[in-house]
């Protein structure tokens, strides 16, 4: 039978404390640092969903909405939102968490990861079980991004 996994089976949350070494010249969190953390979370999510080695094929719609500063607590949440035959789209949302636990969204990105078989070639991934309206909305967005990628070549 075709393998299927739930979105919740591969969700990942990771936390970072913004240190001085993470800042750019303007005293804000360096965008490249955040991109590394985002890529790591996306890779972990895709590894959990596929249970294979994976590689990052592309990053779509990476949006820096707000800055972050020294001593801010950064929370990254990643989940699979769409799967093709061998690819998985992972949405990563990044928040700054205040002392009272409230979170402000500072970044949102969609990363396409591709599963690699033992021969290092793209390999088929499990199907995704969609359970909520939100899951179905995200899936439709994944289909649209795929169409746009095909359009842009
Ligand atoms: C990603 C990669 C494995 C795809 O290999 P390929 O020979 O193009 O394989 P295919 O044409 O069979 O495509 C495999 C899947 O990748 C997807 N894909 C390929 N290029 C893509 C891109 N730029 N963006 C999004 N998805 C992409 C295809 O749509 C396909 O998905 P599907 O099976 O779900 O339909 C290959 O391009 C690669 O190794 N790239 C470098 C990855 C890397 O080193 N990343 C780290 C960056 S430092």
Coordinates of N, CA and C and ligand atoms in Angstrom, one line a residue:
X1 N 0.8 -1.2 0.0 CA 0.0 0.0 0.0 C 0.9 1.3 0.0
X2 N 0.4 2.3 -0.7 CA 1.1 3.6 -0.7 C 1.3 4.2 0.7
X3 N 2.6 4.6 1.0 CA 2.8 5.1 2.3 C 2.3 6.5 2.4
X4 N 1.7 6.8 3.6 CA 1.1 8.2 3.8 C 1.5 8.6 5.2
X5 N 1.8 9.9 5.4 CA 2.2 10.4 6.8 C 1.4 11.7 7.0
X6 N 1.1 11.9 8.3 CA 0.4 13.1 8.8 C 1.4 14.3 8.8
X7 N 0.9 15.5 8.7 CA 1.7 16.7 8.8 C 2.3 16.8 10.1
X8 N 1.5 16.4 11.2 CA 2.0 16.5 12.5 C 3.2 15.5 12.8
X9 N 3.3 14.4 12.0 CA 4.4 13.5 12.2 C 5.8 14.1 12.0
X10 N 5.9 15.2 11.2 CA 7.2 15.7 10.9 C 7.4 17.2 11.3
X11 N 6.4 17.7 12.1 CA 6.6 19.1 12.5 C 7.8 19.3 13.3
X12 N 8.5 20.4 13.1 CA 9.7 20.7 13.9 C 9.6 22.1 14.5
X13 N 10.1 22.3 15.7 CA 10.2 23.6 16.3 C 11.6 23.8 16.9
X14 N 12.3 24.9 16.5 CA 13.6 25.1 17.1 C 13.8 26.5 17.6
X15 N 14.6 26.6 18.6 CA 14.8 27.9 19.3 C 16.2 28.4 19.2
X16 N 16.4 29.7 19.1 CA 17.8 30.3 19.1 C 17.7 31.6 19.9
X17 N 18.8 31.8 20.6 CA 19.0 33.1 21.2 C 19.9 34.0 20.3
X18 N 19.4 35.2 20.0 CA 20.2 36.1 19.2 C 21.4 36.6 19.9
X19 N 22.6 36.2 19.5 CA 23.9 36.6 20.2 C 24.6 37.7 19.3
X20 N 25.6 38.3 19.9 CA 26.3 39.4 19.2 C 26.8 38.9 17.8
X21 N 27.3 37.7 17.8 CA 27.9 37.2 16.6 C 26.9 36.9 15.4
X22 N 25.6 37.0 15.8 CA 24.5 36.8 14.8 C 24.1 38.1 14.2
X23 N 24.6 39.3 14.6 CA 24.1 40.6 14.2 C 24.9 41.1 12.9
X24 N 24.2 41.9 12.2 CA 24.8 42.6 11.1 C 25.3 44.0 11.5
X25 N 25.9 44.8 10.6 CA 26.4 46.1 11.0 C 25.4 47.0 11.5
X26 N 24.2 46.8 11.2 CA 23.1 47.7 11.7 C 22.6 47.2 13.1
X27 N 23.2 46.2 13.7 CA 22.8 45.7 15.0 C 21.5 44.9 15.0
X28 N 21.2 44.4 13.8 CA 20.0 43.5 13.7 C 20.5 42.1 13.4
X29 N 19.6 41.1 13.6 CA 19.9 39.7 13.2 C 20.2 39.7 11.7
X30 N 21.4 39.1 11.4 CA 21.9 39.0 10.0 C 20.9 38.0 9.2
X31 N 20.4 38.5 8.1 CA 19.5 37.7 7.3 C 20.0 36.4 6.9
X32 N 21.3 36.3 6.6 CA 22.0 35.1 6.2 C 21.9 34.0 7.3
X33 N 22.1 34.5 8.6 CA 22.0 33.6 9.7 C 20.6 33.0 9.8
X34 N 19.6 33.9 9.7 CA 18.2 33.4 9.8 C 18.0 32.4 8.7
X35 N 18.5 32.7 7.5 CA 18.3 31.8 6.3 C 18.9 30.4 6.6
X36 N 20.0 30.4 7.3 CA 20.6 29.1 7.7 C 19.7 28.3 8.6
X37 N 19.2 29.0 9.7 CA 18.3 28.4 10.6 C 17.1 27.8 9.9
X38 N 16.5 28.6 9.0 CA 15.3 28.2 8.2 C 15.6 27.0 7.4
X39 N 16.8 27.0 6.7 CA 17.1 25.8 5.9 C 17.3 24.6 6.7
X40 N 17.9 24.7 7.9 CA 18.1 23.6 8.8 C 16.8 23.0 9.3
X41 N 15.8 23.9 9.7 CA 14.5 23.4 10.1 C 13.8 22.7 8.9
X42 N 13.9 23.3 7.7 CA 13.2 22.7 6.6 C 13.8 21.3 6.3
X43 N 15.1 21.2 6.4 CA 15.8 19.9 6.1 C 15.3 18.9 7.2
X44 N 15.2 19.2 8.4 CA 14.8 18.3 9.5 C 13.4 17.8 9.2
X45 N 12.5 18.7 8.9 CA 11.1 18.4 8.6 C 11.1 17.4 7.4
X46 N 11.8 17.7 6.4 CA 11.8 16.8 5.2 C 12.4 15.4 5.5
X47 N 13.4 15.4 6.3 CA 14.0 14.1 6.7 C 13.0 13.3 7.5
X48 N 12.3 13.9 8.4 CA 11.3 13.2 9.2 C 10.2 12.7 8.3
X49 N 9.7 13.5 7.3 CA 8.6 13.0 6.5 C 9.0 11.9 5.6
X50 N 10.2 12.1 5.0 CA 10.7 11.1 4.0 C 11.5 9.9 4.5
X51 N 12.1 10.2 5.7 CA 13.0 9.2 6.3 C 14.1 8.8 5.3
X52 N 14.6 9.8 4.6 CA 15.7 9.7 3.6 C 16.6 10.8 3.7
X53 N 17.7 10.8 3.0 CA 18.5 12.0 2.8 C 17.8 12.9 2.0
X54 N 18.0 14.2 2.2 CA 17.3 15.2 1.4 C 18.3 16.3 0.9
X55 N 17.9 17.1 -0.1 CA 18.7 18.3 -0.4 C 17.7 19.4 -0.7
X56 N 18.2 20.6 -0.5 CA 17.3 21.8 -0.7 C 17.4 22.2 -2.2
X57 N 16.2 22.2 -2.9 CA 16.2 22.5 -4.3 C 15.9 24.0 -4.5
X58 N 15.0 24.6 -3.7 CA 14.7 26.0 -3.8 C 14.1 26.6 -2.6
X59 N 14.2 27.9 -2.5 CA 13.5 28.7 -1.4 C 12.6 29.7 -2.1
X60 N 11.3 29.7 -1.8 CA 10.3 30.6 -2.4 C 9.8 31.5 -1.3
X61 N 9.4 32.7 -1.8 CA 8.6 33.6 -0.9 C 9.2 33.9 0.4
X62 N 10.6 34.0 0.5 CA 11.2 34.3 1.7 C 11.0 35.7 2.1
X63 N 10.2 36.0 3.1 CA 9.8 37.4 3.4 C 10.3 37.8 4.8
X64 N 11.1 38.8 4.9 CA 11.6 39.3 6.2 C 10.5 40.4 6.5
X65 N 9.7 40.1 7.5 CA 8.6 41.0 7.9 C 9.0 42.0 9.0
X66 N 9.9 41.6 9.9 CA 10.4 42.5 11.0 C 11.8 42.1 11.3
X67 N 12.5 43.0 12.0 CA 13.9 42.7 12.4 C 13.9 42.0 13.7
X68 N 15.1 41.5 14.1 CA 15.2 40.9 15.5 C 16.6 41.4 16.0
X69 N 16.7 41.4 17.3 CA 17.8 42.1 17.9 C 18.5 41.2 19.0
X70 N 19.7 41.7 19.5 CA 20.4 40.9 20.5 C 19.5 40.5 21.6
X71 N 19.7 39.3 22.1 CA 19.0 38.7 23.2 C 17.5 38.3 22.9
X72 N 17.1 38.6 21.7 CA 15.7 38.1 21.3 C 15.7 36.6 21.2
X73 N 14.6 36.0 21.6 CA 14.4 34.5 21.5 C 13.7 34.3 20.1
X74 N 14.4 33.5 19.3 CA 13.8 33.2 17.9 C 13.2 31.8 17.9
X75 N 12.0 31.7 17.5 CA 11.3 30.4 17.4 C 11.0 30.1 15.9
X76 N 11.5 29.0 15.4 CA 11.2 28.6 14.1 C 10.3 27.3 14.1
X77 N 9.2 27.4 13.3 CA 8.3 26.3 13.2 C 8.2 25.8 11.8
X78 N 8.4 24.5 11.5 CA 8.4 24.0 10.1 C 7.4 22.9 10.0
X79 N 6.7 22.8 8.9 CA 5.8 21.7 8.6 C 5.8 21.5 7.1
X80 N 5.5 20.2 6.7 CA 5.3 19.9 5.2 C 3.9 20.4 4.8
X81 N 3.9 21.1 3.7 CA 2.6 21.6 3.2 C 2.1 21.0 1.9
X82 N 3.1 20.4 1.2 CA 2.8 19.9 -0.1 C 3.9 18.8 -0.5
X83 N 3.5 17.8 -1.1 CA 4.5 16.8 -1.7 C 4.2 16.5 -3.1
X84 N 5.3 16.5 -3.9 CA 5.2 16.0 -5.3 C 5.6 14.5 -5.3
X85 N 6.2 14.0 -6.4 CA 6.6 12.6 -6.4 C 7.9 12.4 -5.5
X86 N 8.9 13.3 -5.7 CA 10.1 13.2 -4.9 C 10.4 14.5 -4.0
X87 N 9.6 15.5 -4.2 CA 9.8 16.8 -3.5 C 8.8 17.0 -2.4
X88 N 9.2 17.9 -1.5 CA 8.4 18.2 -0.3 C 8.5 19.7 -0.1
X89 N 7.4 20.4 -0.1 CA 7.4 21.9 0.3 C 7.2 22.0 1.8
X90 N 8.2 22.7 2.4 CA 8.1 22.9 3.8 C 7.9 24.4 4.1
X91 N 6.9 24.7 4.9 CA 6.7 26.1 5.3 C 7.4 26.3 6.6
X92 N 8.2 27.4 6.7 CA 8.9 27.7 8.0 C 8.5 29.1 8.4
X93 N 7.9 29.2 9.5 CA 7.5 30.5 10.1 C 8.4 30.8 11.3
X94 N 8.9 32.0 11.3 CA 9.9 32.4 12.3 C 9.2 33.5 13.2
X95 N 9.4 33.4 14.5 CA 8.8 34.3 15.4 C 9.8 34.9 16.4
X96 N 9.6 36.1 16.9 CA 10.3 36.5 18.1 C 9.4 36.3 19.3
X97 N 9.9 35.6 20.3 CA 9.1 35.2 21.5 C 9.4 36.2 22.7
X98 N 8.3 36.9 23.2 CA 8.5 37.8 24.3 C 8.6 37.0 25.6
X99 N 8.9 37.7 26.7 CA 9.0 37.1 28.0 C 7.7 36.4 28.4
X100 N 6.6 37.0 28.0 CA 5.3 36.5 28.4 C 4.8 35.3 27.5
X101 N 5.7 34.9 26.6 CA 5.4 33.8 25.7 C 4.7 34.2 24.4
X102 N 4.3 35.5 24.3 CA 3.6 35.8 23.1 C 4.6 35.9 21.9
X103 N 4.1 35.6 20.7 CA 5.0 35.5 19.6 C 4.6 36.4 18.5
X104 N 5.7 37.1 17.8 CA 5.4 38.0 16.7 C 6.1 37.4 15.5
X105 N 5.3 37.2 14.4 CA 5.9 36.6 13.2 C 6.9 37.6 12.5
X106 N 8.1 37.1 12.3 CA 9.1 38.0 11.6 C 9.5 37.5 10.3
X107 N 9.2 36.2 9.9 CA 9.6 35.7 8.6 C 8.8 34.5 8.3
X108 N 8.5 34.4 7.0 CA 7.8 33.2 6.4 C 8.5 32.8 5.1
X109 N 8.7 31.5 5.0 CA 9.4 31.0 3.8 C 8.8 29.6 3.4
X110 N 8.9 29.3 2.1 CA 8.6 28.0 1.6 C 9.8 27.4 1.0
X111 N 10.2 26.2 1.4 CA 11.4 25.6 0.9 C 11.1 24.3 0.3
X112 N 11.6 24.1 -0.9 CA 11.4 22.8 -1.6 C 12.6 21.9 -1.3
X113 N 12.3 20.7 -0.7 CA 13.4 19.7 -0.4 C 13.1 18.5 -1.3
X114 N 14.2 17.9 -1.8 CA 14.0 16.7 -2.6 C 14.7 15.5 -1.9
X115 N 13.9 14.4 -1.8 CA 14.4 13.2 -1.2 C 15.4 12.5 -2.1
X116 N 16.5 12.0 -1.5 CA 17.5 11.3 -2.3 C 17.6 9.8 -1.9
X117 N 17.5 8.9 -2.8 CA 17.7 7.5 -2.5 C 19.1 7.1 -2.3
X118 N 19.4 5.8 -2.0 CA 20.7 5.4 -1.7 C 21.7 5.7 -2.8
X119 N 21.2 5.8 -4.1 CA 22.0 6.0 -5.3 C 22.2 7.6 -5.4
X120 N 21.7 8.4 -4.5 CA 21.8 9.8 -4.6 C 20.9 10.5 -5.6
X121 N 20.0 9.7 -6.1 CA 19.0 10.3 -7.1 C 17.7 10.5 -6.4
X122 N 16.9 11.5 -7.0 CA 15.6 11.8 -6.4 C 14.7 10.5 -6.2
X123 N 14.1 10.4 -5.0 CA 13.4 9.1 -4.7 C 12.0 9.5 -4.2
X124 N 11.0 8.6 -4.4 CA 9.6 8.9 -4.1 C 9.4 9.1 -2.6
X125 N 8.6 10.0 -2.3 CA 8.3 10.3 -0.8 C 6.9 9.9 -0.5
X126 N 6.6 9.6 0.8 CA 5.2 9.3 1.2 C 4.3 10.4 0.9
X127 N 3.0 10.0 0.7 CA 1.9 11.0 0.4 C 1.7 11.8 1.7
X128 N 1.0 12.9 1.6 CA 0.7 13.7 2.8 C -0.8 13.6 3.1
X129 N -1.1 13.3 4.4 CA -2.5 13.3 4.8 C -3.0 14.7 5.2
X130 N -4.0 15.2 4.4 CA -4.5 16.5 4.7 C -5.7 16.4 5.6
X131 N -5.7 17.1 6.8 CA -6.8 16.8 7.7 C -7.7 18.1 8.0
X132 N -7.2 19.3 7.7 CA -7.9 20.5 8.0 C -8.1 21.3 6.8
X133 N -9.0 22.4 6.9 CA -9.1 23.3 5.8 C -7.8 24.0 5.5
X134 N -7.1 24.4 6.6 CA -5.8 25.0 6.5 C -4.8 24.2 5.7
X135 N -4.8 22.8 6.0 CA -3.9 21.9 5.3 C -4.3 22.0 3.8
X136 N -5.6 22.0 3.5 CA -6.0 22.0 2.1 C -5.6 23.3 1.4
X137 N -5.7 24.4 2.1 CA -5.4 25.8 1.6 C -3.9 25.8 1.3
X138 N -3.1 25.3 2.2 CA -1.6 25.2 2.0 C -1.3 24.3 0.8
X139 N -2.0 23.2 0.7 CA -1.7 22.3 -0.5 C -2.0 23.0 -1.8
X140 N -3.1 23.8 -1.8 CA -3.5 24.5 -3.1 C -2.4 25.5 -3.4
X141 N -1.8 26.2 -2.3 CA -0.7 27.1 -2.6 C 0.5 26.4 -3.2
X142 N 0.7 25.2 -2.7 CA 1.9 24.4 -3.2 C 1.7 24.1 -4.6
X143 N 0.5 23.8 -5.0 CA 0.2 23.5 -6.4 C 0.5 24.7 -7.3
X144 N 0.0 25.8 -6.8 CA 0.2 27.1 -7.5 C 1.7 27.5 -7.6
X145 N 2.5 27.3 -6.6 CA 3.9 27.6 -6.6 C 4.6 26.7 -7.7
X146 N 4.1 25.4 -7.7 CA 4.7 24.5 -8.7 C 4.4 24.9 -10.1
X147 N 3.1 25.4 -10.3 CA 2.8 25.9 -11.7 C 3.6 27.1 -12.1
X148 N 3.8 28.0 -11.1 CA 4.6 29.2 -11.3 C 6.1 28.8 -11.7
X149 N 6.6 27.8 -10.9 CA 8.0 27.4 -11.2 C 8.1 26.8 -12.6
X150 N 7.1 26.1 -13.0 CA 7.1 25.5 -14.4 C 7.0 26.6 -15.4
X151 N 6.2 27.6 -15.1 CA 6.0 28.7 -16.0 C 7.4 29.5 -16.2
X152 N 8.1 29.7 -15.0 CA 9.3 30.5 -15.1 C 10.5 29.6 -15.6
X153 N 10.2 28.3 -15.7 CA 11.3 27.4 -16.2 C 12.3 27.2 -15.1
Ligands
LIG1 C1 17.3 19.2 -6.5 C2 18.0 18.2 -7.5 C3 18.3 16.9 -6.7 C4 16.9 17.9 -8.5 O1 17.5 17.0 -9.4 P1 16.9 16.8 -10.9 O2 17.9 16.0 -11.7 O3 16.4 18.1 -11.4 O4 15.7 15.8 -10.6 P2 14.3 15.8 -11.2 O5 14.1 16.6 -12.5 O6 13.9 14.4 -11.2 O7 13.4 16.5 -10.1 C5 13.2 16.0 -8.9 C6 12.2 16.8 -8.1 O8 12.9 18.0 -7.8 C7 12.0 19.1 -8.1 N1 12.9 20.2 -8.5 C8 13.9 20.2 -9.3 N2 14.5 21.5 -9.4 C9 13.7 22.2 -8.5 C10 13.8 23.6 -8.2 N3 14.7 24.5 -8.6 N4 12.8 24.1 -7.3 C11 11.9 23.3 -6.8 N5 11.8 21.9 -7.1 C12 12.7 21.5 -8.0 C13 11.2 18.6 -9.3 O9 10.0 19.3 -9.5 C14 11.0 17.2 -8.9 O10 9.9 17.1 -8.0 P3 8.8 16.0 -8.0 O11 9.5 14.6 -8.1 O12 8.0 16.1 -6.7 O13 7.9 16.2 -9.2 C15 19.2 18.7 -8.2 O14 18.9 19.9 -9.0 C16 20.3 19.1 -7.2 O15 21.1 18.3 -6.7 N6 20.5 20.4 -6.9 C17 21.5 20.9 -6.0 C18 20.9 20.8 -4.6 C19 21.9 21.3 -3.5 O16 23.1 21.0 -3.6 N7 21.3 22.0 -2.5 C20 22.1 22.6 -1.5 C21 22.4 24.0 -1.8 S1 23.9 24.5 -1.1

